[in-house]
mmCIF file of N, CA and C in Angstrom:
data_model
loop_
_atom_site.group_PDB
_atom_site.id
_atom_site.type_symbol
_atom_site.label_atom_id
_atom_site.label_comp_id
_atom_site.label_asym_id
_atom_site.label_seq_id
_atom_site.Cartn_x
_atom_site.Cartn_y
_atom_site.Cartn_z
ATOM 1 N N GLU Y 199 -36.799 -23.027 -14.110
ATOM 2 C CA GLU Y 199 -35.930 -22.079 -14.741
ATOM 3 C C GLU Y 199 -36.750 -21.226 -15.882
ATOM 4 N N ASP Y 200 -37.627 -21.699 -16.109
ATOM 5 C CA ASP Y 200 -38.461 -20.680 -17.084
ATOM 6 C C ASP Y 200 -39.481 -19.822 -16.444
ATOM 7 N N LEU Y 201 -40.244 -20.279 -15.108
ATOM 8 C CA LEU Y 201 -40.933 -19.292 -14.501
ATOM 9 C C LEU Y 201 -40.051 -18.215 -13.310
ATOM 10 N N ILE Y 202 -39.141 -18.738 -13.262
ATOM 11 C CA ILE Y 202 -38.508 -17.813 -12.109
ATOM 12 C C ILE Y 202 -38.390 -16.286 -12.678
ATOM 13 N N PRO Y 203 -37.720 -16.278 -14.145
ATOM 14 C CA PRO Y 203 -37.440 -15.026 -14.733
ATOM 15 C C PRO Y 203 -38.741 -14.129 -14.811
ATOM 16 N N ARG Y 204 -40.125 -15.062 -15.064
ATOM 17 C CA ARG Y 204 -41.474 -14.381 -15.593
ATOM 18 C C ARG Y 204 -41.712 -13.604 -14.150
ATOM 19 N N ILE Y 205 -41.927 -14.687 -13.178
ATOM 20 C CA ILE Y 205 -42.299 -14.367 -11.884
ATOM 21 C C ILE Y 205 -41.380 -13.083 -11.213
ATOM 22 N N LEU Y 206 -40.222 -13.299 -11.089
ATOM 23 C CA LEU Y 206 -39.615 -12.066 -10.588
ATOM 24 C C LEU Y 206 -39.562 -10.909 -11.466
ATOM 25 N N GLY Y 207 -39.354 -10.853 -12.819
ATOM 26 C CA GLY Y 207 -39.159 -9.965 -13.528
ATOM 27 C C GLY Y 207 -40.558 -8.807 -13.257
ATOM 28 N N ASP Y 208 -41.699 -9.169 -12.989
ATOM 29 C CA ASP Y 208 -42.911 -8.490 -12.627
ATOM 30 C C ASP Y 208 -43.127 -8.090 -11.125
ATOM 31 N N MET Y 209 -41.962 -8.568 -10.210
ATOM 32 C CA MET Y 209 -42.193 -8.465 -9.127
ATOM 33 C C MET Y 209 -40.816 -6.996 -8.607
ATOM 34 N N ASP Y 210 -41.311 -6.006 -7.844
ATOM 35 C CA ASP Y 210 -40.181 -4.764 -7.275
ATOM 36 C C ASP Y 210 -39.427 -5.291 -6.966
ATOM 37 N N PRO Y 211 -38.297 -4.884 -7.613
ATOM 38 C CA PRO Y 211 -36.958 -5.063 -7.368
ATOM 39 C C PRO Y 211 -36.363 -4.665 -5.818
ATOM 40 N N SER Y 212 -37.037 -3.947 -5.192
ATOM 41 C CA SER Y 212 -36.892 -4.045 -3.760
ATOM 42 C C SER Y 212 -37.284 -4.663 -2.695
ATOM 43 N N LYS Y 213 -38.266 -5.647 -3.567
ATOM 44 C CA LYS Y 213 -38.635 -6.623 -2.511
ATOM 45 C C LYS Y 213 -37.796 -8.166 -2.452
ATOM 46 N N GLU Y 214 -37.636 -8.615 -1.169
ATOM 47 C CA GLU Y 214 -37.133 -9.777 -0.873
ATOM 48 C C GLU Y 214 -37.448 -10.957 -1.205
ATOM 49 N N VAL Y 215 -36.898 -12.091 -1.962
ATOM 50 C CA VAL Y 215 -37.417 -13.271 -2.332
ATOM 51 C C VAL Y 215 -36.863 -14.351 -1.480
ATOM 52 N N VAL Y 216 -37.486 -15.272 -0.854
ATOM 53 C CA VAL Y 216 -36.729 -16.389 -0.773
ATOM 54 C C VAL Y 216 -37.240 -17.723 -1.154
ATOM 55 N N ALA Y 217 -35.960 -18.515 -2.283
ATOM 56 C CA ALA Y 217 -36.163 -19.426 -2.995
ATOM 57 C C ALA Y 217 -36.202 -20.747 -2.307
ATOM 58 N N VAL Y 218 -37.090 -21.369 -2.577
ATOM 59 C CA VAL Y 218 -36.840 -22.893 -1.765
ATOM 60 C C VAL Y 218 -36.694 -24.103 -3.055
ATOM 61 N N VAL Y 219 -35.929 -24.529 -3.007
ATOM 62 C CA VAL Y 219 -35.456 -25.695 -4.045
ATOM 63 C C VAL Y 219 -35.380 -26.905 -3.474
ATOM 64 N N ASP Y 220 -35.815 -27.736 -4.852
ATOM 65 C CA ASP Y 220 -35.631 -29.574 -4.100
ATOM 66 C C ASP Y 220 -35.338 -30.385 -5.382
ATOM 67 N N PRO Y 221 -34.483 -29.994 -5.838
ATOM 68 C CA PRO Y 221 -34.038 -30.888 -7.287
ATOM 69 C C PRO Y 221 -33.772 -32.309 -7.338
ATOM 70 N N SER Y 222 -34.039 -32.614 -8.356
ATOM 71 C CA SER Y 222 -33.424 -34.249 -8.486
ATOM 72 C C SER Y 222 -32.067 -34.419 -8.146
ATOM 73 N N ARG Y 223 -31.769 -35.547 -7.706
ATOM 74 C CA ARG Y 223 -30.452 -36.263 -7.182
ATOM 75 C C ARG Y 223 -29.474 -35.333 -7.756
ATOM 76 N N ALA Y 224 -29.544 -35.053 -9.216
ATOM 77 C CA ALA Y 224 -28.515 -34.749 -10.271
ATOM 78 C C ALA Y 224 -28.116 -32.763 -9.789
ATOM 79 N N GLY Y 225 -29.414 -32.518 -9.194
ATOM 80 C CA GLY Y 225 -28.753 -30.778 -8.732
ATOM 81 C C GLY Y 225 -29.712 -30.087 -9.359
ATOM 82 N N LEU Y 226 -29.257 -28.777 -9.405
ATOM 83 C CA LEU Y 226 -30.175 -27.581 -9.979
ATOM 84 C C LEU Y 226 -29.438 -27.568 -11.399
ATOM 85 N N HIS Y 227 -30.398 -27.032 -12.637
ATOM 86 C CA HIS Y 227 -30.004 -27.040 -13.688
ATOM 87 C C HIS Y 227 -29.023 -25.707 -13.797
ATOM 88 N N PRO Y 228 -27.671 -25.839 -14.613
ATOM 89 C CA PRO Y 228 -26.991 -24.875 -14.749
ATOM 90 C C PRO Y 228 -27.476 -23.330 -14.744
ATOM 91 N N ARG Y 229 -28.664 -23.415 -15.792
ATOM 92 C CA ARG Y 229 -29.195 -22.239 -15.700
ATOM 93 C C ARG Y 229 -30.145 -21.750 -15.058
ATOM 94 N N LEU Y 230 -30.633 -22.466 -13.870
ATOM 95 C CA LEU Y 230 -31.377 -21.931 -12.702
ATOM 96 C C LEU Y 230 -30.385 -21.393 -11.874
ATOM 97 N N VAL Y 231 -29.287 -21.937 -11.676
ATOM 98 C CA VAL Y 231 -28.104 -21.461 -10.705
ATOM 99 C C VAL Y 231 -27.726 -20.047 -11.256
ATOM 100 N N GLU Y 232 -27.544 -19.615 -12.487
ATOM 101 C CA GLU Y 232 -27.197 -18.516 -13.025
ATOM 102 C C GLU Y 232 -28.449 -17.565 -12.869
ATOM 103 N N ILE Y 233 -29.875 -18.235 -13.164
ATOM 104 C CA ILE Y 233 -30.758 -17.402 -12.727
ATOM 105 C C ILE Y 233 -30.876 -16.576 -11.322
ATOM 106 N N LEU Y 234 -30.721 -17.645 -10.434
ATOM 107 C CA LEU Y 234 -31.023 -17.216 -9.284
ATOM 108 C C LEU Y 234 -29.687 -16.375 -8.842
ATOM 109 N N ARG Y 235 -28.794 -16.751 -9.168
ATOM 110 C CA ARG Y 235 -27.379 -15.917 -8.947
ATOM 111 C C ARG Y 235 -27.650 -14.143 -9.194
ATOM 112 N N GLY Y 236 -28.400 -14.137 -10.662
ATOM 113 C CA GLY Y 236 -28.303 -12.864 -11.191
ATOM 114 C C GLY Y 236 -29.831 -12.208 -10.585
ATOM 115 N N ARG Y 237 -30.560 -12.818 -10.046
ATOM 116 C CA ARG Y 237 -31.571 -12.157 -9.598
ATOM 117 C C ARG Y 237 -31.576 -11.341 -8.040
ATOM 118 N N GLY Y 238 -31.188 -10.080 -7.782
ATOM 119 C CA GLY Y 238 -30.942 -9.131 -6.490
ATOM 120 C C GLY Y 238 -32.054 -9.537 -5.536
ATOM 121 N N GLN Y 239 -33.114 -9.938 -6.465
ATOM 122 C CA GLN Y 239 -34.571 -9.909 -5.114
ATOM 123 C C GLN Y 239 -34.315 -11.233 -4.539
ATOM 124 N N VAL Y 240 -33.555 -12.204 -5.133
ATOM 125 C CA VAL Y 240 -33.239 -13.568 -4.167
ATOM 126 C C VAL Y 240 -32.086 -13.154 -3.006
ATOM 127 N N SER Y 241 -32.814 -13.234 -1.767
ATOM 128 C CA SER Y 241 -31.745 -12.863 -1.073
ATOM 129 C C SER Y 241 -31.604 -14.087 -0.129
ATOM 130 N N ARG Y 242 -32.325 -14.952 -0.297
ATOM 131 C CA ARG Y 242 -31.872 -16.666 0.532
ATOM 132 C C ARG Y 242 -32.162 -17.372 -0.209
ATOM 133 N N ILE Y 243 -31.733 -18.724 -0.135
ATOM 134 C CA ILE Y 243 -32.493 -19.984 -0.734
ATOM 135 C C ILE Y 243 -32.212 -20.951 0.420
ATOM 136 N N VAL Y 244 -33.517 -21.543 0.325
ATOM 137 C CA VAL Y 244 -33.476 -22.955 1.064
ATOM 138 C C VAL Y 244 -33.539 -24.156 0.420
ATOM 139 N N TYR Y 245 -32.490 -24.882 0.358
ATOM 140 C CA TYR Y 245 -32.252 -25.790 -0.779
ATOM 141 C C TYR Y 245 -32.043 -27.377 0.440
ATOM 142 N N ILE Y 246 -33.266 -28.005 -0.579
ATOM 143 C CA ILE Y 246 -33.646 -29.300 0.333
ATOM 144 C C ILE Y 246 -32.781 -30.484 -0.587
ATOM 145 N N SER Y 247 -32.200 -30.911 -0.149
ATOM 146 C CA SER Y 247 -31.700 -32.455 -1.035
ATOM 147 C C SER Y 247 -31.185 -33.864 -0.925
ATOM 148 N N CYS Y 248 -31.348 -34.769 -1.691
ATOM 149 C CA CYS Y 248 -31.307 -36.021 -0.982
ATOM 150 C C CYS Y 248 -30.069 -36.430 -1.664
ATOM 151 N N ASN Y 249 -29.541 -35.411 -2.268
ATOM 152 C CA ASN Y 249 -27.813 -35.979 -2.688
ATOM 153 C C ASN Y 249 -26.770 -34.959 -2.254
ATOM 154 N N ALA Y 250 -25.932 -35.124 -1.267
ATOM 155 C CA ALA Y 250 -24.913 -34.056 -0.220
ATOM 156 C C ALA Y 250 -24.552 -33.412 -1.507
ATOM 157 N N GLU Y 251 -23.772 -34.352 -2.148
ATOM 158 C CA GLU Y 251 -22.683 -34.134 -3.080
ATOM 159 C C GLU Y 251 -23.344 -33.015 -4.277
ATOM 160 N N SER Y 252 -24.109 -33.603 -4.641
ATOM 161 C CA SER Y 252 -24.655 -32.349 -5.932
ATOM 162 C C SER Y 252 -25.204 -31.021 -5.278
ATOM 163 N N MET Y 253 -25.707 -31.164 -3.838
ATOM 164 C CA MET Y 253 -25.795 -29.884 -3.307
ATOM 165 C C MET Y 253 -24.852 -29.130 -2.955
ATOM 166 N N ALA Y 254 -23.447 -29.406 -2.553
ATOM 167 C CA ALA Y 254 -22.562 -28.981 -2.037
ATOM 168 C C ALA Y 254 -21.771 -28.343 -3.601
ATOM 169 N N GLU Y 255 -21.943 -29.135 -4.706
ATOM 170 C CA GLU Y 255 -21.290 -28.584 -6.262
ATOM 171 C C GLU Y 255 -22.125 -27.392 -6.439
ATOM 172 N N ASP Y 256 -23.677 -27.311 -5.835
ATOM 173 C CA ASP Y 256 -24.545 -26.100 -6.462
ATOM 174 C C ASP Y 256 -24.245 -25.061 -5.497
ATOM 175 N N ILE Y 257 -24.236 -25.346 -4.319
ATOM 176 C CA ILE Y 257 -23.715 -24.143 -3.348
ATOM 177 C C ILE Y 257 -22.277 -23.670 -3.980
ATOM 178 N N ALA Y 258 -21.497 -24.486 -4.159
ATOM 179 C CA ALA Y 258 -20.408 -23.862 -4.543
ATOM 180 C C ALA Y 258 -20.308 -23.054 -5.824
ATOM 181 N N LYS Y 259 -20.943 -23.468 -6.715
ATOM 182 C CA LYS Y 259 -21.376 -22.736 -7.903
ATOM 183 C C LYS Y 259 -22.409 -20.902 -7.652
ATOM 184 N N LEU Y 260 -23.581 -21.195 -6.658
ATOM 185 C CA LEU Y 260 -23.812 -20.195 -6.236
ATOM 186 C C LEU Y 260 -22.956 -18.990 -5.327
ATOM 187 N N GLY Y 261 -22.009 -19.605 -4.979
ATOM 188 C CA GLY Y 261 -20.986 -18.626 -4.353
ATOM 189 C C GLY Y 261 -19.508 -18.408 -5.002
ATOM 190 N N THR Y 262 -19.634 -18.562 -5.887
ATOM 191 C CA THR Y 262 -18.717 -18.264 -7.028
ATOM 192 C C THR Y 262 -18.791 -17.571 -8.147
ATOM 193 N N SER Y 263 -18.885 -16.166 -8.599
ATOM 194 C CA SER Y 263 -19.273 -15.568 -9.471
ATOM 195 C C SER Y 263 -17.846 -14.874 -10.147
ATOM 196 N N THR Y 264 -17.818 -14.470 -11.557
ATOM 197 C CA THR Y 264 -16.859 -14.241 -12.047
ATOM 198 C C THR Y 264 -16.860 -12.679 -12.042
ATOM 199 N N GLU Y 265 -17.962 -12.244 -11.562
ATOM 200 C CA GLU Y 265 -18.073 -11.112 -11.744
ATOM 201 C C GLU Y 265 -17.570 -9.957 -10.343
ATOM 202 N N GLU Y 266 -16.632 -9.037 -10.413
ATOM 203 C CA GLU Y 266 -16.114 -8.745 -8.988
ATOM 204 C C GLU Y 266 -17.475 -8.135 -8.073
ATOM 205 N N LEU Y 267 -18.313 -7.496 -8.504
ATOM 206 C CA LEU Y 267 -19.217 -6.790 -7.710
ATOM 207 C C LEU Y 267 -20.476 -7.715 -7.034
ATOM 208 N N ALA Y 268 -20.511 -9.048 -7.422
ATOM 209 C CA ALA Y 268 -21.608 -9.724 -7.461
ATOM 210 C C ALA Y 268 -21.584 -10.215 -5.957
ATOM 211 N N ASP Y 269 -22.737 -10.466 -5.618
ATOM 212 C CA ASP Y 269 -23.281 -10.437 -4.096
ATOM 213 C C ASP Y 269 -23.581 -12.169 -4.106
ATOM 214 N N ASP Y 270 -22.439 -12.720 -4.043
ATOM 215 C CA ASP Y 270 -22.638 -14.368 -3.984
ATOM 216 C C ASP Y 270 -23.069 -14.620 -2.942
ATOM 217 N N PHE Y 271 -23.837 -16.311 -2.975
ATOM 218 C CA PHE Y 271 -24.359 -16.564 -1.803
ATOM 219 C C PHE Y 271 -23.673 -17.463 -0.995
ATOM 220 N N ILE Y 272 -23.586 -17.428 0.285
ATOM 221 C CA ILE Y 272 -22.919 -18.436 1.053
ATOM 222 C C ILE Y 272 -23.703 -18.943 2.205
ATOM 223 N N PRO Y 273 -23.301 -20.567 2.528
ATOM 224 C CA PRO Y 273 -24.128 -21.354 3.429
ATOM 225 C C PRO Y 273 -23.881 -20.689 4.722
ATOM 226 N N THR Y 274 -25.069 -20.613 5.527
ATOM 227 C CA THR Y 274 -25.096 -20.161 6.567
ATOM 228 C C THR Y 274 -25.591 -21.181 7.727
ATOM 229 N N ARG Y 275 -26.403 -22.223 7.334
ATOM 230 C CA ARG Y 275 -26.809 -23.336 7.963
ATOM 231 C C ARG Y 275 -27.189 -24.538 7.346
ATOM 232 N N ALA Y 276 -27.261 -25.621 7.777
ATOM 233 C CA ALA Y 276 -27.336 -26.674 7.219
ATOM 234 C C ALA Y 276 -27.609 -28.110 8.053
ATOM 235 N N VAL Y 277 -28.393 -28.724 7.857
ATOM 236 C CA VAL Y 277 -28.735 -30.181 8.800
ATOM 237 C C VAL Y 277 -29.424 -31.253 8.113
ATOM 238 N N ALA Y 278 -28.915 -32.188 8.578
ATOM 239 C CA ALA Y 278 -29.375 -33.556 7.976
ATOM 240 C C ALA Y 278 -30.555 -34.067 8.612
ATOM 241 N N VAL Y 279 -31.423 -34.535 8.216
ATOM 242 C CA VAL Y 279 -33.149 -35.120 8.444
ATOM 243 C C VAL Y 279 -32.874 -36.512 8.208
ATOM 244 N N ASP Y 280 -33.251 -37.341 8.846
ATOM 245 C CA ASP Y 280 -33.091 -38.841 8.685
ATOM 246 C C ASP Y 280 -34.499 -39.222 8.327
ATOM 247 N N SER Y 281 -35.123 -39.151 7.071
ATOM 248 C CA SER Y 281 -36.523 -39.138 6.760
ATOM 249 C C SER Y 281 -36.632 -40.630 6.620
ATOM 250 N N PHE Y 282 -35.723 -41.538 6.603
ATOM 251 C CA PHE Y 282 -35.701 -42.804 5.783
ATOM 252 C C PHE Y 282 -34.991 -43.461 6.646
ATOM 253 N N PRO Y 283 -35.528 -43.946 8.192
ATOM 254 C CA PRO Y 283 -34.566 -44.558 9.402
ATOM 255 C C PRO Y 283 -34.445 -45.973 8.972
ATOM 256 N N GLN Y 284 -33.439 -46.546 9.042
ATOM 257 C CA GLN Y 284 -33.118 -47.989 9.110
ATOM 258 C C GLN Y 284 -32.071 -48.020 7.627
ATOM 259 N N THR Y 285 -31.884 -46.905 6.952
ATOM 260 C CA THR Y 285 -31.171 -46.830 5.586
ATOM 261 C C THR Y 285 -30.551 -46.127 5.608
ATOM 262 N N ILE Y 286 -29.703 -45.723 4.690
ATOM 263 C CA ILE Y 286 -27.928 -44.782 4.614
ATOM 264 C C ILE Y 286 -28.581 -43.409 4.130
ATOM 265 N N HIS Y 287 -29.940 -43.345 3.530
ATOM 266 C CA HIS Y 287 -30.270 -42.126 3.069
ATOM 267 C C HIS Y 287 -30.685 -41.069 4.043
ATOM 268 N N VAL Y 288 -30.332 -40.024 3.707
ATOM 269 C CA VAL Y 288 -30.741 -38.909 4.434
ATOM 270 C C VAL Y 288 -30.970 -37.538 4.010
ATOM 271 N N GLU Y 289 -31.955 -36.558 4.271
ATOM 272 C CA GLU Y 289 -32.072 -35.182 3.420
ATOM 273 C C GLU Y 289 -31.706 -34.406 3.919
ATOM 274 N N VAL Y 290 -30.687 -33.102 3.160
ATOM 275 C CA VAL Y 290 -29.840 -32.253 3.724
ATOM 276 C C VAL Y 290 -30.694 -31.216 3.217
ATOM 277 N N ILE Y 291 -31.264 -30.129 4.495
ATOM 278 C CA ILE Y 291 -31.517 -28.824 3.909
ATOM 279 C C ILE Y 291 -30.567 -27.608 4.162
ATOM 280 N N ALA Y 292 -30.336 -26.881 3.630
ATOM 281 C CA ALA Y 292 -29.230 -25.927 3.797
ATOM 282 C C ALA Y 292 -30.123 -24.492 3.645
ATOM 283 N N LEU Y 293 -29.629 -23.429 4.506
ATOM 284 C CA LEU Y 293 -29.761 -22.284 3.970
ATOM 285 C C LEU Y 293 -28.780 -21.316 3.702
ATOM 286 N N VAL Y 294 -28.814 -20.893 2.024
ATOM 287 C CA VAL Y 294 -27.759 -20.159 1.980
ATOM 288 C C VAL Y 294 -28.374 -18.657 1.630
ATOM 289 N N GLU Y 295 -27.361 -17.502 1.851
ATOM 290 C CA GLU Y 295 -27.623 -16.456 1.973
ATOM 291 C C GLU Y 295 -26.809 -15.353 1.212
ATOM 292 N N ARG Y 296 -27.410 -14.169 0.940
ATOM 293 C CA ARG Y 296 -26.503 -13.239 0.041
ATOM 294 C C ARG Y 296 -25.357 -12.787 1.248
ATOM 295 N N ALA Y 297 -24.053 -12.925 0.661
ATOM 296 C CA ALA Y 297 -23.103 -12.688 1.710
ATOM 297 C C ALA Y 297 -23.045 -11.110 2.032
ATOM 298 N N SER Y 298 -24.058 -10.291 1.334
ATOM 299 C CA SER Y 298 -24.104 -8.989 1.732
ATOM 300 C C SER Y 298 -25.012 -8.891 3.027
ATOM 301 N N ARG Y 299 -26.053 -9.863 3.424
ATOM 302 C CA ARG Y 299 -26.954 -10.250 4.416
ATOM 303 C C ARG Y 299 -26.371 -10.804 5.430
ATOM 304 N N VAL Y 300 -25.023 -11.382 5.465
ATOM 305 C CA VAL Y 300 -24.919 -12.222 6.509
ATOM 306 C C VAL Y 300 -23.624 -11.704 7.355
ATOM 307 N N PRO Y 301 -23.783 -11.377 8.868
ATOM 308 C CA PRO Y 301 -23.136 -10.627 9.534
ATOM 309 C C PRO Y 301 -21.774 -11.398 9.628
ATOM 310 N N ASP Y 302 -20.768 -10.561 9.687
ATOM 311 C CA ASP Y 302 -19.083 -11.065 9.821
ATOM 312 C C ASP Y 302 -18.992 -11.567 11.067
ATOM 313 N N ARG Y 303 -19.019 -13.077 11.491
ATOM 314 C CA ARG Y 303 -19.090 -13.831 12.670
ATOM 315 C C ARG Y 303 -17.468 -13.408 13.166
ATOM 316 N N THR Y 304 -16.325 -13.112 12.317
ATOM 317 C CA THR Y 304 -15.074 -12.894 12.943
ATOM 318 C C THR Y 304 -14.878 -11.583 14.033
ATOM 319 N N GLN Y 305 -15.993 -10.708 13.697
ATOM 320 C CA GLN Y 305 -15.911 -9.548 14.362
ATOM 321 C C GLN Y 305 -16.551 -9.476 15.621
ATOM 322 N N GLU Y 306 -17.752 -10.777 15.831
ATOM 323 C CA GLU Y 306 -18.556 -11.251 16.990
ATOM 324 C C GLU Y 306 -17.439 -12.078 18.057
ATOM 325 N N ALA Y 307 -16.581 -12.951 17.329
ATOM 326 C CA ALA Y 307 -15.750 -13.533 17.812
ATOM 327 C C ALA Y 307 -14.363 -12.853 18.552
ATOM 328 N N ALA Y 308 -13.952 -12.239 18.151
ATOM 329 C CA ALA Y 308 -12.952 -11.229 18.411
ATOM 330 C C ALA Y 308 -13.139 -11.063 19.939
ATOM 331 N N PRO Y 309 -13.931 -10.186 19.937
ATOM 332 C CA PRO Y 309 -14.169 -9.799 21.898
ATOM 333 C C PRO Y 309 -14.352 -10.956 22.756
ATOM 334 N N ALA Y 310 -14.889 -12.016 22.053
ATOM 335 C CA ALA Y 310 -15.025 -13.043 22.768
ATOM 336 C C ALA Y 310 -13.757 -13.995 23.002
ATOM 337 N N GLN Y 311 -12.748 -13.855 22.345
ATOM 338 C CA GLN Y 311 -11.617 -14.377 22.475
ATOM 339 C C GLN Y 311 -10.934 -13.729 23.546
ATOM 340 N N ALA Y 312 -10.551 -12.242 23.063
ATOM 341 C CA ALA Y 312 -9.962 -11.613 23.911
ATOM 342 C C ALA Y 312 -10.436 -11.758 25.156
ATOM 343 N N GLU Y 313 -11.465 -11.541 25.370
ATOM 344 C CA GLU Y 313 -11.842 -11.757 27.040
ATOM 345 C C GLU Y 313 -11.352 -13.318 27.625
ATOM 346 N N ALA Y 314 -11.556 -14.097 27.033
ATOM 347 C CA ALA Y 314 -11.063 -15.443 27.245
ATOM 348 C C ALA Y 314 -9.871 -15.237 27.688
ATOM 349 N N ASP Y 315 -8.799 -14.779 26.703
ATOM 350 C CA ASP Y 315 -7.303 -14.369 26.926
ATOM 351 C C ASP Y 315 -7.391 -13.804 28.063
ATOM 352 N N GLU Y 316 -7.680 -12.947 28.509
ATOM 353 C CA GLU Y 316 -7.732 -12.109 29.729
ATOM 354 C C GLU Y 316 -8.057 -13.234 30.867
ATOM 355 N N ASP Y 317 -9.166 -14.059 31.091
ATOM 356 C CA ASP Y 317 -9.219 -14.856 31.914
ATOM 357 C C ASP Y 317 -8.151 -16.130 32.317
ATOM 358 N N THR Y 318 -7.353 -16.243 31.476
ATOM 359 C CA THR Y 318 -6.194 -17.372 31.746
ATOM 360 C C THR Y 318 -5.244 -16.461 31.488
#
């Protein structure tokens, strides 16, 4: 959480950054959530977690800002990886992206649904 402001502070604001985080079971430090959300250069986050509950909480925090014009993060993909066969433990890898970078899937689904309705 101390390094990110220093690294991104010297970087051109127009550059896009993909952050990769792999926190402890407790999840991301609250200050780091604020830093990631507040840095416009961070357009995507690859979140690797051994605790799906703390990951869900962190992703919810990344996606809920109190600022009206905030470009919050939204989850776009997730996959469970069984790194420890024969146990109940799985790793979860999620991709979260800025809402402004994610295409509106409802617009893509509407023509397909209309076409399906015509066929019936």
